[in-house]
Short mmCIF file of C-alpha atoms in Angstrom, two decimals:
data_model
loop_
_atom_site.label_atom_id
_atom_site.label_comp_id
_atom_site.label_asym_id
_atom_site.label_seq_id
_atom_site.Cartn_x
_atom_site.Cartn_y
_atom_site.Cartn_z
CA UNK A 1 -99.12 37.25 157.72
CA UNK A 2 -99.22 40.10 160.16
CA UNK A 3 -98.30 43.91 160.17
CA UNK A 4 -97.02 45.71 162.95
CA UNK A 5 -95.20 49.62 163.25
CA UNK A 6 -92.29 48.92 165.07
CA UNK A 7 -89.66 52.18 165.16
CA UNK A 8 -87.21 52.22 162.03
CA UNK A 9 -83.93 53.18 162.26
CA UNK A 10 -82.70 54.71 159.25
CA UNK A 11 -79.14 53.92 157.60
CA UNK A 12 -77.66 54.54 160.81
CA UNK A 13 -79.94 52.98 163.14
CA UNK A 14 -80.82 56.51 164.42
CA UNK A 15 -84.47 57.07 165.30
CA UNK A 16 -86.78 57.84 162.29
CA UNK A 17 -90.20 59.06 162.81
CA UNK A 18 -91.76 58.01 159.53
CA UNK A 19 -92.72 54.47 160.49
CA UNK A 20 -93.57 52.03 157.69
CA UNK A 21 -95.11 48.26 158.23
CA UNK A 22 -92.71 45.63 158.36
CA UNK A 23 -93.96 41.98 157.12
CA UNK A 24 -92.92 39.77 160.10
CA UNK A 25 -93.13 36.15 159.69
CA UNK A 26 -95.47 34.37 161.67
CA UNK A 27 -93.88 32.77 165.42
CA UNK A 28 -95.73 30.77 168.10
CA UNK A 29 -93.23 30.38 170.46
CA UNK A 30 -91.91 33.96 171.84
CA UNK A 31 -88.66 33.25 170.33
CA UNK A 32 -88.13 35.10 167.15
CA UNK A 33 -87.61 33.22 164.35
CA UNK A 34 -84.04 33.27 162.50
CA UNK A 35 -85.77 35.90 159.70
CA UNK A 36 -87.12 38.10 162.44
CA UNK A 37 -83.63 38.04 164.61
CA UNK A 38 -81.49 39.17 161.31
CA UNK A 39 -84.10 41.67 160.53
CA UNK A 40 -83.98 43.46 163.71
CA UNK A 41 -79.92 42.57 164.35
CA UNK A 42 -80.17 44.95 160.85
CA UNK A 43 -82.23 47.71 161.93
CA UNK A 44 -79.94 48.00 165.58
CA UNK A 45 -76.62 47.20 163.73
CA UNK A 46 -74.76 50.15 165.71
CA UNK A 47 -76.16 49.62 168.82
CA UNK A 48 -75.31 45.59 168.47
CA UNK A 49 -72.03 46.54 167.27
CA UNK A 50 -71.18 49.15 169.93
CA UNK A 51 -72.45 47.31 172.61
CA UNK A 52 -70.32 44.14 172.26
CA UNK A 53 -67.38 45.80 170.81
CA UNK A 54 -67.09 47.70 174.75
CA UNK A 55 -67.14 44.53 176.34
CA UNK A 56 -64.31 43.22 174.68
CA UNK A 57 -62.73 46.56 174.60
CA UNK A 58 -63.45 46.83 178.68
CA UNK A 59 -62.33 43.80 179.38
CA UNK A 60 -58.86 44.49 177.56
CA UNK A 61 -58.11 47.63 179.26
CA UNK A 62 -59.55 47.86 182.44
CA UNK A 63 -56.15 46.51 184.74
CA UNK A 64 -53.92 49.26 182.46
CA UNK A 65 -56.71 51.45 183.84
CA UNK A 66 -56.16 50.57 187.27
CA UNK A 67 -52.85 50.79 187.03
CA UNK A 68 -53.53 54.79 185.93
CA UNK A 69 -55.71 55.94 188.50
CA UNK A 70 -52.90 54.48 191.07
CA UNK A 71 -50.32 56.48 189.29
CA UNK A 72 -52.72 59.76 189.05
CA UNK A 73 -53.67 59.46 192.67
CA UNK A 74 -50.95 57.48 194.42
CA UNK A 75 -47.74 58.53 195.26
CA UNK A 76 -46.65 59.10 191.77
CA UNK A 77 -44.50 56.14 191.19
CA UNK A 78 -43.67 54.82 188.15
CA UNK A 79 -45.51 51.90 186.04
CA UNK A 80 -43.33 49.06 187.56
CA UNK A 81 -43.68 50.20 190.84
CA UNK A 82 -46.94 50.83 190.70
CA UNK A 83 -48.04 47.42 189.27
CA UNK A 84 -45.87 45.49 191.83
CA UNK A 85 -47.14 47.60 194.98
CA UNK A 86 -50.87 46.89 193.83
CA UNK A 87 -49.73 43.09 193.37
CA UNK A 88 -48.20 42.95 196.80
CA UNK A 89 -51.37 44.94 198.44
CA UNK A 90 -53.69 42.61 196.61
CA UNK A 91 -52.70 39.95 194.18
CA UNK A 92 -54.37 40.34 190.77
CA UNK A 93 -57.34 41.05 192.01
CA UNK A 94 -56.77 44.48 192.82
CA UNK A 95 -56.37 45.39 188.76
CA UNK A 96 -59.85 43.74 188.39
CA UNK A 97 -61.33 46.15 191.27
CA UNK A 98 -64.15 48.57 189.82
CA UNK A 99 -64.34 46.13 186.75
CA UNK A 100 -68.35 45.85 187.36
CA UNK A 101 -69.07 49.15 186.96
CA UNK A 102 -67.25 49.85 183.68
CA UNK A 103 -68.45 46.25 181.81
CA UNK A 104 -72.04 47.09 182.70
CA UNK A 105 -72.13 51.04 182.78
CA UNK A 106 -69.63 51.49 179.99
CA UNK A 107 -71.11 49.31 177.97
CA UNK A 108 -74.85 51.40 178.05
CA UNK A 109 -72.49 55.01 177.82
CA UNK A 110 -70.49 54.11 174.69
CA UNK A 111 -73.35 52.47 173.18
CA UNK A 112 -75.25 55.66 174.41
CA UNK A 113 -72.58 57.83 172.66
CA UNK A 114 -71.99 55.97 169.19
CA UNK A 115 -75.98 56.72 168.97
CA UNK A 116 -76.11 60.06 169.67
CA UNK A 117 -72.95 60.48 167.47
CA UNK A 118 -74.90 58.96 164.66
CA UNK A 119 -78.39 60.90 164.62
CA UNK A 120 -76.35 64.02 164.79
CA UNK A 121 -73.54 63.81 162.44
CA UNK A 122 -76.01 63.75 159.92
CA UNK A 123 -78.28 66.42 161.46
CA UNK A 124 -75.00 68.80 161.43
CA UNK A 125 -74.14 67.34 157.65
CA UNK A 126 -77.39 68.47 156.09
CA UNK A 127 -77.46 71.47 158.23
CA UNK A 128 -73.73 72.51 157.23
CA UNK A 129 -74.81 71.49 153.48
CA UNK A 130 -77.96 73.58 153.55
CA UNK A 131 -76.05 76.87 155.32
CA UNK A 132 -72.92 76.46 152.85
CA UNK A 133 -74.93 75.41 149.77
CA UNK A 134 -72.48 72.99 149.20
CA UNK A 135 -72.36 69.50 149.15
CA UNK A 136 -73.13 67.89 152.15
CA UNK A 137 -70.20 66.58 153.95
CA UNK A 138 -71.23 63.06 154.41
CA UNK A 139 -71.57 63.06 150.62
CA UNK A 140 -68.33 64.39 150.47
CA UNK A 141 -66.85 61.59 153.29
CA UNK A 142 -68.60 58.56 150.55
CA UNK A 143 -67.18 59.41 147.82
CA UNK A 144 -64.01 57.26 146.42
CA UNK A 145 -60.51 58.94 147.19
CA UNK A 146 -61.74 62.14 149.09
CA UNK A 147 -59.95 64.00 151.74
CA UNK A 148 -61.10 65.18 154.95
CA UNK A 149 -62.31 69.19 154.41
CA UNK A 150 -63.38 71.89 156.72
CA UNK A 151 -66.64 70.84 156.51
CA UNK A 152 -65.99 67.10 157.21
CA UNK A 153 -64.12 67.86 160.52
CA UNK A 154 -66.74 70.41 161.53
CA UNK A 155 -69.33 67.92 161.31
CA UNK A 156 -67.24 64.75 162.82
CA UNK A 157 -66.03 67.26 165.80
CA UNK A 158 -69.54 68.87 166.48
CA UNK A 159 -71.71 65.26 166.62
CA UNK A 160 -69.07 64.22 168.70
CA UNK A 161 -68.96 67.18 171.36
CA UNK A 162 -72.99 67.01 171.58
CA UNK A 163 -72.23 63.32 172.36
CA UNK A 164 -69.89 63.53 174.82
CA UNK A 165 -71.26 66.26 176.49
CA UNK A 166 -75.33 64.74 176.69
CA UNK A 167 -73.93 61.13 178.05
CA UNK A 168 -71.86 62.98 180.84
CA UNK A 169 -74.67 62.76 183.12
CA UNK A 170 -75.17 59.20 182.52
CA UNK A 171 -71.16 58.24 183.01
CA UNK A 172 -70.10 60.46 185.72
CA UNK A 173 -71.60 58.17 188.41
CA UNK A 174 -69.93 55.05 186.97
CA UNK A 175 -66.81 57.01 186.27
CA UNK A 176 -66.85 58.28 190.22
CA UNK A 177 -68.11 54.44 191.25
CA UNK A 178 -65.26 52.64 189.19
CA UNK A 179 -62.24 55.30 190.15
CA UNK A 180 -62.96 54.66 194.12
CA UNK A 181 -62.97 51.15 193.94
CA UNK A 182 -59.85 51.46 192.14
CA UNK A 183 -57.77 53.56 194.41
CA UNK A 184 -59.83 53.16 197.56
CA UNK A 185 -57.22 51.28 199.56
CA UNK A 186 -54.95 54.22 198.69
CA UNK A 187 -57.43 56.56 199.96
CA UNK A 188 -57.16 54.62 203.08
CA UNK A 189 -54.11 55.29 203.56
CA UNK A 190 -54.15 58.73 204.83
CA UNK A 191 -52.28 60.01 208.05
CA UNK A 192 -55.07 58.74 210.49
CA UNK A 193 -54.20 62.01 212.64
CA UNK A 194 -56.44 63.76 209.94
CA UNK A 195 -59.89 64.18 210.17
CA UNK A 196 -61.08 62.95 207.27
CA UNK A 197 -58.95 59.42 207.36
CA UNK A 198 -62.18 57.46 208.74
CA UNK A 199 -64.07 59.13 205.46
CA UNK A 200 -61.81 57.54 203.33
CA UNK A 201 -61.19 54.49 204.68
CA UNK A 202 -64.99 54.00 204.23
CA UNK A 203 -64.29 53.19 200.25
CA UNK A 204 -61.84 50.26 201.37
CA UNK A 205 -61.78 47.29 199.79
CA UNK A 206 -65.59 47.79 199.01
CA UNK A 207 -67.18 46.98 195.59
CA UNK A 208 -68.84 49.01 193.01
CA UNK A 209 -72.23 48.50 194.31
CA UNK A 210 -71.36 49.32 198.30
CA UNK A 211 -69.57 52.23 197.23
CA UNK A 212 -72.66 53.46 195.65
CA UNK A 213 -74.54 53.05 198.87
CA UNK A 214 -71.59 54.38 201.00
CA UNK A 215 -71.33 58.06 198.63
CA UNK A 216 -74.93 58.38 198.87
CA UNK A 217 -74.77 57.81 202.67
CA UNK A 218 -71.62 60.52 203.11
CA UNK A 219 -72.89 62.88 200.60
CA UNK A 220 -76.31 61.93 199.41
CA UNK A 221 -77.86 61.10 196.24
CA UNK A 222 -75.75 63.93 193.98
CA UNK A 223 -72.63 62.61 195.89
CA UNK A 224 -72.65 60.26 192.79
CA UNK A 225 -72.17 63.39 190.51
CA UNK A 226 -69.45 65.00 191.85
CA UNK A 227 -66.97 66.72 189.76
CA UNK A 228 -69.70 66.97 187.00
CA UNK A 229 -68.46 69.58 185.56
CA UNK A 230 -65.30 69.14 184.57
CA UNK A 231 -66.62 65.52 183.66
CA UNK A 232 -68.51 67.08 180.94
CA UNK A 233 -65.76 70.14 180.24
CA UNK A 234 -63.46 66.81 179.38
CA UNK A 235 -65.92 64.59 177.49
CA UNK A 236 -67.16 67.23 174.95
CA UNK A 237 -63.86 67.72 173.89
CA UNK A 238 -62.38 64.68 174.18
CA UNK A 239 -65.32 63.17 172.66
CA UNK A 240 -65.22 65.93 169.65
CA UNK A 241 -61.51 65.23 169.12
CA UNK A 242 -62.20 61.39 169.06
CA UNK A 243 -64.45 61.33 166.94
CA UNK A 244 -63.02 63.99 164.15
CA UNK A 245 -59.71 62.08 164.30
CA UNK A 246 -60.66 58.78 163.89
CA UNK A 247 -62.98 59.92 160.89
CA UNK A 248 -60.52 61.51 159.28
CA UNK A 249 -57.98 60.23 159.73
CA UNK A 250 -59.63 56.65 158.40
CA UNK A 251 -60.82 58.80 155.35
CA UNK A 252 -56.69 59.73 154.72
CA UNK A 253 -55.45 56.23 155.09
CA UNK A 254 -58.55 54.60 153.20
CA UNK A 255 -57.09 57.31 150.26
CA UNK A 256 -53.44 56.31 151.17
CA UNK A 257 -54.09 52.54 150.65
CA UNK A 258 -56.50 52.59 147.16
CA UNK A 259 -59.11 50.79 148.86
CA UNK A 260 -62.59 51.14 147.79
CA UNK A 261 -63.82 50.13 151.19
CA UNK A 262 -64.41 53.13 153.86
CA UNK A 263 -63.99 50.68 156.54
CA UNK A 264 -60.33 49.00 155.55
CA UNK A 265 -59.34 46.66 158.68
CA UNK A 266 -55.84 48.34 158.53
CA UNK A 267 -57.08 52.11 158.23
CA UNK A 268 -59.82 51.64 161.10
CA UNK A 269 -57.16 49.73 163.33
CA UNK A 270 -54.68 52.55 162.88
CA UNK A 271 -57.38 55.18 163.44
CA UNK A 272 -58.79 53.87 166.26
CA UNK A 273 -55.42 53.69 168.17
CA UNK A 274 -54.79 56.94 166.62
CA UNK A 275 -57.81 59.00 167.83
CA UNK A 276 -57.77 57.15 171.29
CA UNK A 277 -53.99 58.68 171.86
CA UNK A 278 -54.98 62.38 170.11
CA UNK A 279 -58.07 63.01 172.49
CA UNK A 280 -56.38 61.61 175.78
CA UNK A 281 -53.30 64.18 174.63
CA UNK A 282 -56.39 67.18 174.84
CA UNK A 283 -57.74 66.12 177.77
CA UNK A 284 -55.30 64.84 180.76
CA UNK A 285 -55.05 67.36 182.49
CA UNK A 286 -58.46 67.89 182.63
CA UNK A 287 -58.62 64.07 183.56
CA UNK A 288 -56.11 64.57 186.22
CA UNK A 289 -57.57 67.67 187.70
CA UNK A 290 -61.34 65.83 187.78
CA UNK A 291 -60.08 62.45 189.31
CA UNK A 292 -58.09 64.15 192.25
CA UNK A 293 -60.97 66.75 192.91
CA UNK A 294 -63.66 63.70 193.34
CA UNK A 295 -61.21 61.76 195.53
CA UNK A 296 -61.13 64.99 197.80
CA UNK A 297 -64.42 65.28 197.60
CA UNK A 298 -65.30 61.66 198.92
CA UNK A 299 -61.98 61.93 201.54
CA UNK A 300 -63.90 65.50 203.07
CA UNK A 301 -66.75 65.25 205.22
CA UNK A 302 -70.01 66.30 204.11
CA UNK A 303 -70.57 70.14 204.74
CA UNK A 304 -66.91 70.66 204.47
CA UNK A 305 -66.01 72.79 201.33
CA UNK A 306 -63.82 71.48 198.59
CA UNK A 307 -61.13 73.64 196.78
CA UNK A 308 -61.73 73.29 192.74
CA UNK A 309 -58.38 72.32 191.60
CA UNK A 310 -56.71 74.26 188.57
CA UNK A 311 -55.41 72.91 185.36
CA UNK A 312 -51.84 73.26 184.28
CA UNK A 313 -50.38 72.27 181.13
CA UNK A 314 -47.06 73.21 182.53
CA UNK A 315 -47.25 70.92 185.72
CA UNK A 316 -45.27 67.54 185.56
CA UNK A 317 -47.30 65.83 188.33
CA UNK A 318 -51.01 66.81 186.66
CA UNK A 319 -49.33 64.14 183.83
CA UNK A 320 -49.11 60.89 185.79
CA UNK A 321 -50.05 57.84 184.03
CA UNK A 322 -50.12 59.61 180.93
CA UNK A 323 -47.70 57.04 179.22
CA UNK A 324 -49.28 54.02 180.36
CA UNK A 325 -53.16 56.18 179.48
CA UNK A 326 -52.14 56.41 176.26
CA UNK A 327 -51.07 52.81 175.65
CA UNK A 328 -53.82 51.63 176.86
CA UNK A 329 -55.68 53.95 174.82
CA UNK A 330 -54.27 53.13 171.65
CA UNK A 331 -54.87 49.34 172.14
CA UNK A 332 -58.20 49.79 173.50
CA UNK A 333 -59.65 51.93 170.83
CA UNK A 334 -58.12 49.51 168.21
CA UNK A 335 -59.70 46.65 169.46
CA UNK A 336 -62.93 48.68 169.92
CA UNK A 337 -63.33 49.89 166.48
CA UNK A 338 -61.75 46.97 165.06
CA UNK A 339 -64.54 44.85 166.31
CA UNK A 340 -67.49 47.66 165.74
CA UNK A 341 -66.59 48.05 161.50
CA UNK A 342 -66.39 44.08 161.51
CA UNK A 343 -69.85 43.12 163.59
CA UNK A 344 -71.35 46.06 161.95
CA UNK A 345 -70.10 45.01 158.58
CA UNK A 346 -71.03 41.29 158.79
CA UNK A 347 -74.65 42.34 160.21
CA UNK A 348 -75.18 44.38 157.04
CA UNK A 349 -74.19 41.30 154.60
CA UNK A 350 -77.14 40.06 156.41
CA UNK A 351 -80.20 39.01 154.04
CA UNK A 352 -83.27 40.61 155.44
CA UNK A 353 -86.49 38.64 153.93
CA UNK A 354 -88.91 40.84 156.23
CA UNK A 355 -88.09 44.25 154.58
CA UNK A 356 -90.48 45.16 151.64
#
């Protein structure tokens, strides 16, 4: 037998820096052997779990998606209309345009954010425990028939804000990559009398990957971050929102229903549609505002100053495609949480032989 000093994960396969030595089962070939593969599936559950569960959850939504960013940036027709233009302009596909980016990219940024979320929900629960001298509210979140508490939400909502905000550097490239190939043949469109027509036209019927090049050509290498800021204004709360409302509100319904499992299939379905609609609700506008502000961006020559669009919660035409956002919303964050509890779930029934 050998001993190696691999990084552990602790119950939430968030970095821990007390290593121990793991008993690994001898292997000549470099595949690892079925003991070795359950041991580490065990130690990475969340980011196994996270990983797949945005595929699935990408490849759902990702047309409805389309569909939105024609709405927010098109002429404003409804979901019908929309749909059928794209159809005519394309076939289907045009809803399958920009789908590179998000199955690759979004895959690394949720995975990015569950494990972020992880490490610090329980930083903030012992440090909210230690300042209140209270019980810690993880503690509190375990325990059979609780209800969500100040302290609970604080916790949930504060992990989740440091998430969203830390991976916005990492998803506002893909984010800018995936919305041009979405709407680029609307940005070529424009009345070629104006100057920047031949700018936009550029993104035309152009993949993920030569759109990349192209913004990097127009605007050089932080082309691919613009609008970063209200990227990250809309993340670390929509991300905080998600987050504390799918938490609790799984904690209510797990209460409601007299199971003694935290992760109930119906109360993390419902929750996970639930918290998808609540933080798109805080954060459309902002949404809006950031996706329009990028497209003017990329249509504008480089040099040529960009006005900052404001947010207003009282303008109509800031909430296109927030019907169809929300449905898709809803069904993808059911399917994505749906399919995190259960792969995370049936990777900790796992045996694990190689764990003293």
């Amino acid at each position: 037998m050998s001993h190696i000093k691999p990084p552990t994960l602790n119950h939430d396969d968030t970095l821990n820096l007390h290593n121990k030595p793991i008993i690994m089962a001898r292997n000549s070939s470099l595949t690892p052997s079925p003991e070795q593969a359950r041991h580490w599936a065990k130690r990475y559950r969340t980011l196994i779990a996270a990983s797949t569960s945005t595929l699935l959850a990408t490849a759902v939504s990702h047309p409805i998606d389309t569909v939105k960013m024609q709405m927010q940036i098109g002429a404003g027709n409804p979901f019908v209309r929309s749909v059928r233009e794209m159809y005519n302009t394309g076939g289907i596909r045009i809803f399958y345009k920009g789908f590179l980016a998000p199955l690759a990219t979004y895959t690394v940024v949720r995975t990015a954010n569950f494990a972020v979320y992880q490490r610090a929900k329980y930083a903030f629960s012992s440090a909210i425990g230690t300042a209140t001298g209270k019980e810690a509210p993880l503690v509190t979140v375990n325990r059979p028939g609780s209800i969500p508490t100040p302290s609970t939400v604080l916790c949930f909502g504060a992990a989740g804000g440091l998430a969203g905000c830390l991976t916005t550097f990492l998803a506002c490239p893909f984010e800018l990559m995936k919305n041009t190939a979405q709407v680029g043949h609307e940005m070529a469109k424009k009345d070629p009398t104006r100057a920047f027509n031949t700018v936009g036209q550029k993104y035309a019927g152009k993949g993920t990957i030569r759109i990349a090049k192209e913004i990097v050509t127009q605007h050089g290498p932080l082309g691919l971050w613009k609008g970063v800021r209200l990227h990250m204004v809309r993340d670390t709360i929509g991300t905080s929102v998600y987050f504390m409302s799918y938490e609790s509100l799984k904690q209510l319904l797990v209460k409601y229903q007299g199971s003694s499992s935290p992760t109930s299939p119906t109360a993390v379905a419902i929750a996970g549609g639930a918290c998808g609609i609540i933080s798109w609700l805080a954060t459309y506008n902002i949404d809006y505002v950031k996706n329009n502000y990028q497209r003017n961006c990329l249509e504008t020559a480089k040099g040529e100053k960009v006005m900052m669009p404001k947010i207003n919660y009282y303008d109509r035409t800031q909430l296109r495609g927030l019907s169809v956002t929300l449905f898709r919303s809803c069904l993808t964050n059911a399917v994505l949480f749906s399919s995190f509890e259960y792969v995370k779930k049936r990777i900790n029934n796992l045996d694990d032989p190689l764990t003293d």
